[in-house]
Coordinates of C-alpha atoms and ligand atoms in Angstrom, one line a residue:
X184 CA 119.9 137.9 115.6
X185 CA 121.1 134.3 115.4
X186 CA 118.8 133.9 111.7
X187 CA 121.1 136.9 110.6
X188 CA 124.5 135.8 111.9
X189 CA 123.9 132.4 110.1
X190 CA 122.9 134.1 106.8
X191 CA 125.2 135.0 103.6
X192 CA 128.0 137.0 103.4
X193 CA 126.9 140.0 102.1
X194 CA 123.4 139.9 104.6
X195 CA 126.2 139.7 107.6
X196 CA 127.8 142.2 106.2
X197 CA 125.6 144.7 106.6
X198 CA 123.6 143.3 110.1
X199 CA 126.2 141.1 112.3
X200 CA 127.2 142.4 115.2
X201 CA 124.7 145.0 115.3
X202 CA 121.0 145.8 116.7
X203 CA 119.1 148.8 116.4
X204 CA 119.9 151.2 119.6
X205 CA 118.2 149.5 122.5
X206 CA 117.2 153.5 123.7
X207 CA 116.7 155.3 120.6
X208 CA 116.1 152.9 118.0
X209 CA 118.7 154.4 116.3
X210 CA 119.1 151.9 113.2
X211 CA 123.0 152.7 112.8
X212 CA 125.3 152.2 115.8
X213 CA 126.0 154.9 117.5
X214 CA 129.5 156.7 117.8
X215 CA 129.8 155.8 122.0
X216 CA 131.8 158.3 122.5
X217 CA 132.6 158.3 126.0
X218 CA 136.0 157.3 127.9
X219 CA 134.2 155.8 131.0
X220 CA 130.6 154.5 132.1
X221 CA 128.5 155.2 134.8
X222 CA 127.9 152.9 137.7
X223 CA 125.0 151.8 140.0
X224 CA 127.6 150.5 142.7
X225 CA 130.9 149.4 143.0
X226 CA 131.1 146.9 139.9
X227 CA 127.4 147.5 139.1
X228 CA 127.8 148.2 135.1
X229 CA 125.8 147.9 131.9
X230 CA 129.0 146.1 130.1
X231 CA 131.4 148.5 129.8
X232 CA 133.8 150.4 132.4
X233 CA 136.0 152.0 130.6
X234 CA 137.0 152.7 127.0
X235 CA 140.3 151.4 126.4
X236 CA 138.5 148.1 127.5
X237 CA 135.6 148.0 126.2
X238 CA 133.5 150.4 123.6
X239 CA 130.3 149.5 122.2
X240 CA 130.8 151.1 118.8
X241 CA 133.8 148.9 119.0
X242 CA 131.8 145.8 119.9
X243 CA 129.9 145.9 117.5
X244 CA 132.5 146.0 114.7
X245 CA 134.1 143.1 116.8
X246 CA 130.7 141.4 116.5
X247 CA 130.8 142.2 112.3
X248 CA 134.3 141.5 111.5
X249 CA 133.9 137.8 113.9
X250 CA 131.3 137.1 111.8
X251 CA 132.4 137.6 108.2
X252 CA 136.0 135.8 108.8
X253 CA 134.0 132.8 110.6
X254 CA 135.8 133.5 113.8
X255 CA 134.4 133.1 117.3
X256 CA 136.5 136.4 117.7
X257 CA 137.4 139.5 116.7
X258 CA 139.6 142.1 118.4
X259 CA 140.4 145.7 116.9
X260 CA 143.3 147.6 117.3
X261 CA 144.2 151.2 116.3
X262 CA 146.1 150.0 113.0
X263 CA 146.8 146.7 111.1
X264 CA 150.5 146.6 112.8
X265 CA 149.2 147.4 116.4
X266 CA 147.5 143.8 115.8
X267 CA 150.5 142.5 114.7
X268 CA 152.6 143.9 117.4
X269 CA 150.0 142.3 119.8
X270 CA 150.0 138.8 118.1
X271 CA 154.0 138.7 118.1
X272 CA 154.0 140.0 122.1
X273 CA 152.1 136.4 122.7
X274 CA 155.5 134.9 122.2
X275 CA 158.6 135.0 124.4
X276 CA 162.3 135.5 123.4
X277 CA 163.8 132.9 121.7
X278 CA 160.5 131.6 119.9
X279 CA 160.8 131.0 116.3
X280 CA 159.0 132.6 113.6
X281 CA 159.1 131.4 109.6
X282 CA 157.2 133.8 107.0
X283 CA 158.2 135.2 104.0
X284 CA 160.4 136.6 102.2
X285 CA 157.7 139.1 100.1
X286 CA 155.8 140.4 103.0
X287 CA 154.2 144.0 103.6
X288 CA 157.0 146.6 104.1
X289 CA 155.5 147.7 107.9
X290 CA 155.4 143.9 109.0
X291 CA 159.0 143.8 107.6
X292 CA 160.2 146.4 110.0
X293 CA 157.9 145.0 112.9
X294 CA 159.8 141.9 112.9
X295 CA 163.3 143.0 112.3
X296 CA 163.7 146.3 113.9
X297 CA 161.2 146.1 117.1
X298 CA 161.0 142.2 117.7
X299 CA 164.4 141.0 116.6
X300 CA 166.0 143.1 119.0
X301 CA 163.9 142.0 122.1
X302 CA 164.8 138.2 121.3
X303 CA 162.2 136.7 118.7
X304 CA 164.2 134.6 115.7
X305 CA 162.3 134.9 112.3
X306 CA 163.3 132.9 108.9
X307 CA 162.1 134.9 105.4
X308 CA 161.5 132.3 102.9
X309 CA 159.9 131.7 99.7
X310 CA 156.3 130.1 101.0
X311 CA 155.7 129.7 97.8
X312 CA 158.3 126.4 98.1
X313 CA 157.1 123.9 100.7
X314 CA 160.9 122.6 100.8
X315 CA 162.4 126.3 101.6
X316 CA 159.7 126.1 104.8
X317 CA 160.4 122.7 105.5
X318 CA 164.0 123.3 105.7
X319 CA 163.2 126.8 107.9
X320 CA 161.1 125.1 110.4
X321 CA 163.0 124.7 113.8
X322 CA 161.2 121.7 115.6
X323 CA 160.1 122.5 119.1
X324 CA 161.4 126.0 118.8
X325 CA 159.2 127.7 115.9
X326 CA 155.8 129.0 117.6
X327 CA 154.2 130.7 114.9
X328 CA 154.1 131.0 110.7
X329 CA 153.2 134.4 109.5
X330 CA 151.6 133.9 105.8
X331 CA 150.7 136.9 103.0
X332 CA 148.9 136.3 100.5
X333 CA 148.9 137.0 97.9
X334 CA 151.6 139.1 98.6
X335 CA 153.0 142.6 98.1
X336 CA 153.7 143.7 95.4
X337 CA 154.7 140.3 93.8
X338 CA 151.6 138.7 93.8
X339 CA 152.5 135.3 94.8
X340 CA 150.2 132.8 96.0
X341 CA 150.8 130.9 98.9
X342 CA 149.1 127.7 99.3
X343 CA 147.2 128.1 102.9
X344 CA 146.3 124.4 103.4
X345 CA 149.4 122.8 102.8
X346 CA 151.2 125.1 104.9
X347 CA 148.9 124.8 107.7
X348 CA 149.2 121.0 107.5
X349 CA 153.3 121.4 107.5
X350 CA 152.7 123.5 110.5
X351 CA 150.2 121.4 112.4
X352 CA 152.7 118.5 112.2
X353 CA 154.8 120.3 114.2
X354 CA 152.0 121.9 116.8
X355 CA 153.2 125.4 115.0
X356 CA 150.0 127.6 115.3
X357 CA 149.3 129.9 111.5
X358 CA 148.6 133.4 110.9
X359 CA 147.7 134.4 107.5
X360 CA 147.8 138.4 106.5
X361 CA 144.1 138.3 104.5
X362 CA 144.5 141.9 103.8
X363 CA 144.7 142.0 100.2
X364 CA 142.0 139.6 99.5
X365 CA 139.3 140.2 102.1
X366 CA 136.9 137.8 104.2
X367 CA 134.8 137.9 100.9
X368 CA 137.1 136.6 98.6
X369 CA 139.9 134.4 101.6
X370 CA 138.6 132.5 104.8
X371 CA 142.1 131.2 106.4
X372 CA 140.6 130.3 109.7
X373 CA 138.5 127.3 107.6
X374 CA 141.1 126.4 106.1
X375 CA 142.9 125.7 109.2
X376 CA 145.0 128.6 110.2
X377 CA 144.5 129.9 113.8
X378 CA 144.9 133.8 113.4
X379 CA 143.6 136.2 110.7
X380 CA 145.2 139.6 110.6
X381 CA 143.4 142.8 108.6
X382 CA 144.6 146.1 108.0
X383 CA 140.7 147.5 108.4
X384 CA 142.7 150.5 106.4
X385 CA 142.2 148.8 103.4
X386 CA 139.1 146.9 102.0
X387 CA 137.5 146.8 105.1
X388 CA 136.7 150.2 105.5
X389 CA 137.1 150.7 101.6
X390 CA 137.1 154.6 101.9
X391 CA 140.7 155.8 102.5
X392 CA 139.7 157.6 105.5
X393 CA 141.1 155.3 108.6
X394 CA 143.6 153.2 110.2
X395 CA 142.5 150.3 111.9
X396 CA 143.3 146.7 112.5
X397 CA 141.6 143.4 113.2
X398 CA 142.6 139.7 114.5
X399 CA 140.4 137.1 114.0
X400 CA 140.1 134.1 116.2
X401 CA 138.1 130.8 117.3
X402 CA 141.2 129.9 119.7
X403 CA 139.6 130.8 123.0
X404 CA 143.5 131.0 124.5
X405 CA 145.0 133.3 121.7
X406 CA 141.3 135.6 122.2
X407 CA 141.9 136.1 126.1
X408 CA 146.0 136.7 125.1
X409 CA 144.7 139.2 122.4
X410 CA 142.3 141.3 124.9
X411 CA 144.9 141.5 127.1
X412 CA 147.8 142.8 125.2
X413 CA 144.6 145.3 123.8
X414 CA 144.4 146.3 127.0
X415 CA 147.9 146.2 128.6
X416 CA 149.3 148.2 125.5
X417 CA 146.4 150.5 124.7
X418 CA 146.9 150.1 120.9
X419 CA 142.4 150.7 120.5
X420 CA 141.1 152.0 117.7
X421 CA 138.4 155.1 118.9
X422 CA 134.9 154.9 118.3
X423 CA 134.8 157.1 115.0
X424 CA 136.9 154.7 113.3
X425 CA 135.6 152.0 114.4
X426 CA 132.2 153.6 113.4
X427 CA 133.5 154.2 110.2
X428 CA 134.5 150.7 109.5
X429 CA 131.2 149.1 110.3
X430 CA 130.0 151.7 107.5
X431 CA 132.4 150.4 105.0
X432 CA 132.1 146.0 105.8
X433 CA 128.6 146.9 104.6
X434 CA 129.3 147.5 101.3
X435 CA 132.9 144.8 101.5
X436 CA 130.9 142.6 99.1
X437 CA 129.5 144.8 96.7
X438 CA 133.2 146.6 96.5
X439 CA 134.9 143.7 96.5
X440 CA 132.6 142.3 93.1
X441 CA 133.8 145.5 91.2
X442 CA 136.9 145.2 92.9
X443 CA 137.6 142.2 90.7
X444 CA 135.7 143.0 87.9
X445 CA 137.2 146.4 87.1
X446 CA 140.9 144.2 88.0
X447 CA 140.2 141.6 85.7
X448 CA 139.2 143.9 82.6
X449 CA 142.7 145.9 83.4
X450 CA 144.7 142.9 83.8
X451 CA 143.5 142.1 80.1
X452 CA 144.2 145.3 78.5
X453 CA 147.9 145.4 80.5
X454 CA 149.2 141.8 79.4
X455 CA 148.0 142.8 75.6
X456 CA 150.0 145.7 75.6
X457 CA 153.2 146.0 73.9
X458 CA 155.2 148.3 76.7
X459 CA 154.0 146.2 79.7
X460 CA 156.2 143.1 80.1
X461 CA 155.1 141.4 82.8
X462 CA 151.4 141.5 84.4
X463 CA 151.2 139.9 88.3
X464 CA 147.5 139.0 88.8
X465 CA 146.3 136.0 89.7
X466 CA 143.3 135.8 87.6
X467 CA 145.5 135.1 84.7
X468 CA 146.3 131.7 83.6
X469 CA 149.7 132.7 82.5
X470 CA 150.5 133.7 86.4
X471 CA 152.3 130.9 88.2
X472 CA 149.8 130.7 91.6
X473 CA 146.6 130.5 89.5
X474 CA 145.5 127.2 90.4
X475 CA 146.1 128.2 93.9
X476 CA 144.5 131.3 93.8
X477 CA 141.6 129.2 92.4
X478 CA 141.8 126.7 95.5
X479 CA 141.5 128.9 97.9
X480 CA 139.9 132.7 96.7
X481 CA 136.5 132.5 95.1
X482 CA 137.7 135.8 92.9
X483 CA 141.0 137.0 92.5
X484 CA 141.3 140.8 93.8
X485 CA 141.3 144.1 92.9
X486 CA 145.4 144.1 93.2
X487 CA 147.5 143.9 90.0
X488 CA 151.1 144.8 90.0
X489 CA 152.9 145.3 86.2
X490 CA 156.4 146.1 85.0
X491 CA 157.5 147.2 81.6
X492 CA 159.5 146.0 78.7
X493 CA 161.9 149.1 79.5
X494 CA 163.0 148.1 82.8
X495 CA 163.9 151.6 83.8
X496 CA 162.5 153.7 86.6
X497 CA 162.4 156.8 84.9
X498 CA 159.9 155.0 82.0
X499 CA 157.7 154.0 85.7
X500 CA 157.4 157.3 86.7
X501 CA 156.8 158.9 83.1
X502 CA 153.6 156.4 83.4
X503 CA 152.8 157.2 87.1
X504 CA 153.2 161.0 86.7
X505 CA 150.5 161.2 83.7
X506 CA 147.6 159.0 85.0
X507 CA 144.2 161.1 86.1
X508 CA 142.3 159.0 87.3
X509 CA 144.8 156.7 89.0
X510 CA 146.0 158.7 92.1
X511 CA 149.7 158.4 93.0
X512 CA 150.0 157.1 96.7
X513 CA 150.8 154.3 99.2
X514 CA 147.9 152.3 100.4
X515 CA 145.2 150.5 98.5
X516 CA 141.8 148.9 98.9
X517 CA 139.8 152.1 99.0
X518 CA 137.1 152.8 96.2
X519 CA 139.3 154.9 93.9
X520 CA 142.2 153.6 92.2
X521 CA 145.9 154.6 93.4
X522 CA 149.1 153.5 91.5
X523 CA 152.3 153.7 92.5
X524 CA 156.2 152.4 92.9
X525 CA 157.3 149.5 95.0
X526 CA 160.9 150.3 94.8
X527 CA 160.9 153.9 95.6
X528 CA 157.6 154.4 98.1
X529 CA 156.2 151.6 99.5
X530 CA 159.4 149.2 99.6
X531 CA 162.0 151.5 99.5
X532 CA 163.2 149.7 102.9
X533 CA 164.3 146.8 100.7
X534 CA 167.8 147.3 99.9
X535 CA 168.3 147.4 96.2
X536 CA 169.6 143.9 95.7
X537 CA 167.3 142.3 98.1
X538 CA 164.7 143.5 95.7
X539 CA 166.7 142.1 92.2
X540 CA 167.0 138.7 94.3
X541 CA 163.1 138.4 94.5
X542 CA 162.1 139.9 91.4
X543 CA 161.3 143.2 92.3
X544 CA 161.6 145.3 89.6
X545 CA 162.5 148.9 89.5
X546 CA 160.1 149.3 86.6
X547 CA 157.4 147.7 88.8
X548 CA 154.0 149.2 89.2
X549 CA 151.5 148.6 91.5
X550 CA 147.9 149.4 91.3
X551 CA 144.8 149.0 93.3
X552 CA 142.1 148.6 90.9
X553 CA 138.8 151.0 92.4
X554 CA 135.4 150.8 91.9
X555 CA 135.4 153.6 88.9
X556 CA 133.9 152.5 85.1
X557 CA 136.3 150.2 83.9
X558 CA 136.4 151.9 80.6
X559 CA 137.7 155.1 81.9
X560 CA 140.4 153.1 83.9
X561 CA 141.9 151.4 80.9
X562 CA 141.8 154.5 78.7
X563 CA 143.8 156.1 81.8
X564 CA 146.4 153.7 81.7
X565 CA 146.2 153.6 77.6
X566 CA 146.9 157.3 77.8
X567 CA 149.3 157.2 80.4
X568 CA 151.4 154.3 78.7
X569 CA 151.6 156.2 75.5
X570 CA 154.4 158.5 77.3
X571 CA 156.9 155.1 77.9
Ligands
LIG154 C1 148.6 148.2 105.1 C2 149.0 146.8 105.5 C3 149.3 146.4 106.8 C4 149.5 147.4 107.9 O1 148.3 148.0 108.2 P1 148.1 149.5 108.8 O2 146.7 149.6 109.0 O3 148.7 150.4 107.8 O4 148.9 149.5 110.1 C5 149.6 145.1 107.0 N1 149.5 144.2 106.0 C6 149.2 144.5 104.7 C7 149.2 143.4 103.7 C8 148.9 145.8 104.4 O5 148.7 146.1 103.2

């Protein structure tokens, strides 16, 4: 295998981790699904002994998902939070966390509501200022920075490298969120960040038909901490997910290509049009991290967030409720294209003038571009706009 794992992305993609079915020759991995494994004696096993362990469908999308964020590791939980949960129980109360003030809603609630209580500190700032983190950082006492981005819904770019070089000064170890960009279009881990979370709900398994999670690691301390909240808090993903995951990261690169294609030809038509005020995507020259986003992403995303010149909610939902090919719902990465609202669905949890303070607003639409003819997804949205 090793003249496979050293190939491109998108031959990884489809072969890492992987080898046909040593006794069927089975060219797909098989769905192991089995709790426990039998042994020839007392220790005596082929690998495995049992399932919340160990599970070599599992292993194998280890093997992939290692392999396409450059990692040494790769450990997959049930969902993205489960591997949050497990990152954050590697500290102990009274560490220090500073991330942002835009994060994912779930992460949000994570950190305030599960960890807060049990004695980790977090600071939200704007990561997009280097001075706000500066100021946030506690020497001695911050362990660990938790980065987006770009971020949700705002679509703010935070600049990897210098953060990671604040944070090494400090012997603060970095965690980037690559979710909305994928391993094809972000690598954090070479640009210096120690930890690279995935919702695998997203574009890693592309299909809108799991929940799983990934961490992504070449720290051989945080890999060992990682298997063993895995298996001291039973958070594993089964083997038909996992299963269905290696069936989507074979396709990541091809998806992600349209991904940003398709966003990139919406993103045009939306900041032409006369009812759309502002258009967040990082592809456009006009947006405020593009020279970051250029830096660091070799394409920008399939992830576009809008709002309109009549900042109202009710004008958001006349547009939301008369799409057709746009689905309204949470979630985002799969291969059709969803829209929906920020304020009332997905970050509903941010009180009202949380969300004024960082620009959220209620008009604000967020959709994640599919993989459909890009001419059918504008004249949706044309259509759909004609009712504001
Ligand atoms: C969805 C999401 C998560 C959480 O993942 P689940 O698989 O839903 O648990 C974390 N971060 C980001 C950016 C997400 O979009």
């Amino acid at each position: 295998m090793s003249s496979r794992e050293s190939a491109g992305f998108g031959t990884r993609a489809i072969h890492a981790g992987q080898v046909p079915d040593p006794s069927t020759g089975a060219i797909m991995t098989p769905i192991y699904q089995t709790s426990t494994y039998a042994q020839s004696a007392p220790g005596q096993h082929k690998g495995h002994e049992y399932s919340r362990v160990t599970n070599p469908t599992r292993a194998a999308l280890e093997g992939n998902l290692a392999s396409l964020e450059g990692a040494e590791h790769a450990v997959c939980f049930a969902s993205g939070v489960a591997g949050i949960d497990a990152i954050l129980k590697g500290l102990r109360p009274g560490d220090h966390i500073v991330t942002t003030d835009d994060l994912y809603g779930g992460t949000f609630r994570l950190f305030r509501q599960v960890f807060e209580p049990f004695g980790l500190r977090f600071s939200f700032v704007d990561m997009t200022d280097l001075a706000a983190v500066d100021e946030a950082i506690q020497p001695g006492a911050t362990k660990l920075m938790w980065i987006e981005t770009p971020t949700n819904p705002l679509m703010r770019l935070c600049d990897i490298e210098a953060l990671v070089d604040r944070a090494n000064a400090d012997g603060i170890d970095v965690a980037v969120d690559n979710t909305f960009a994928s391993p094809y279009l972000q690598q954090p881990l070479a640009l210096g960040a120690d930890l690279v979370l995935h919702s695998a709900t997203k574009y890693l398994g592309g299909h809108s038909d799991l929940i799983g999670g990934v961490v992504c690691t070449s720290d051989d301390d945080w890999h060992e901490n990682l298997r063993f909240q895995l298996k001291s808090s039973g958070a594993v993903p089964g083997p038909m997910d996992s299963f269905l995951t290696l069936r989507g990261t074979k396709t990541l690169h091809l998806r992600m290509q349209r991904h940003c294609e398709n966003a990139r030809a919406v993103a045009a038509f939306l900041d032409d049009h006369p009812k759309v005020a502002d258009v967040l995507y990082p592809g456009l020259p006009s947006h405020p991290g593009h020279e970051i986003a250029k830096k660091q992403m070799s394409d920008f995303g399939g992830m576009i967030s809008f709002s309109l010149v009549d900042d109202a909610l009710d004008k958001a939902v006349e547009v939301m409720t008369h799409t057709n090919i746009f689905t309204l719902a949470e979630s985002l990465g799969g291969v059709e294209s969803l829209i929906e609202h920020p304020a009332s669905m997905t970050h509903a949890s941010i009180p009202a003038e949380e969300r004024q303070r960082i620009g959220l607003h209620d008009s604000l639409i967020r959709l994640s571009v599919g993989v459909e003819e890009e001419e059918d997804l504008i004249a949706d949205l044309d259509g759909a706009l004609q009712h504001v």
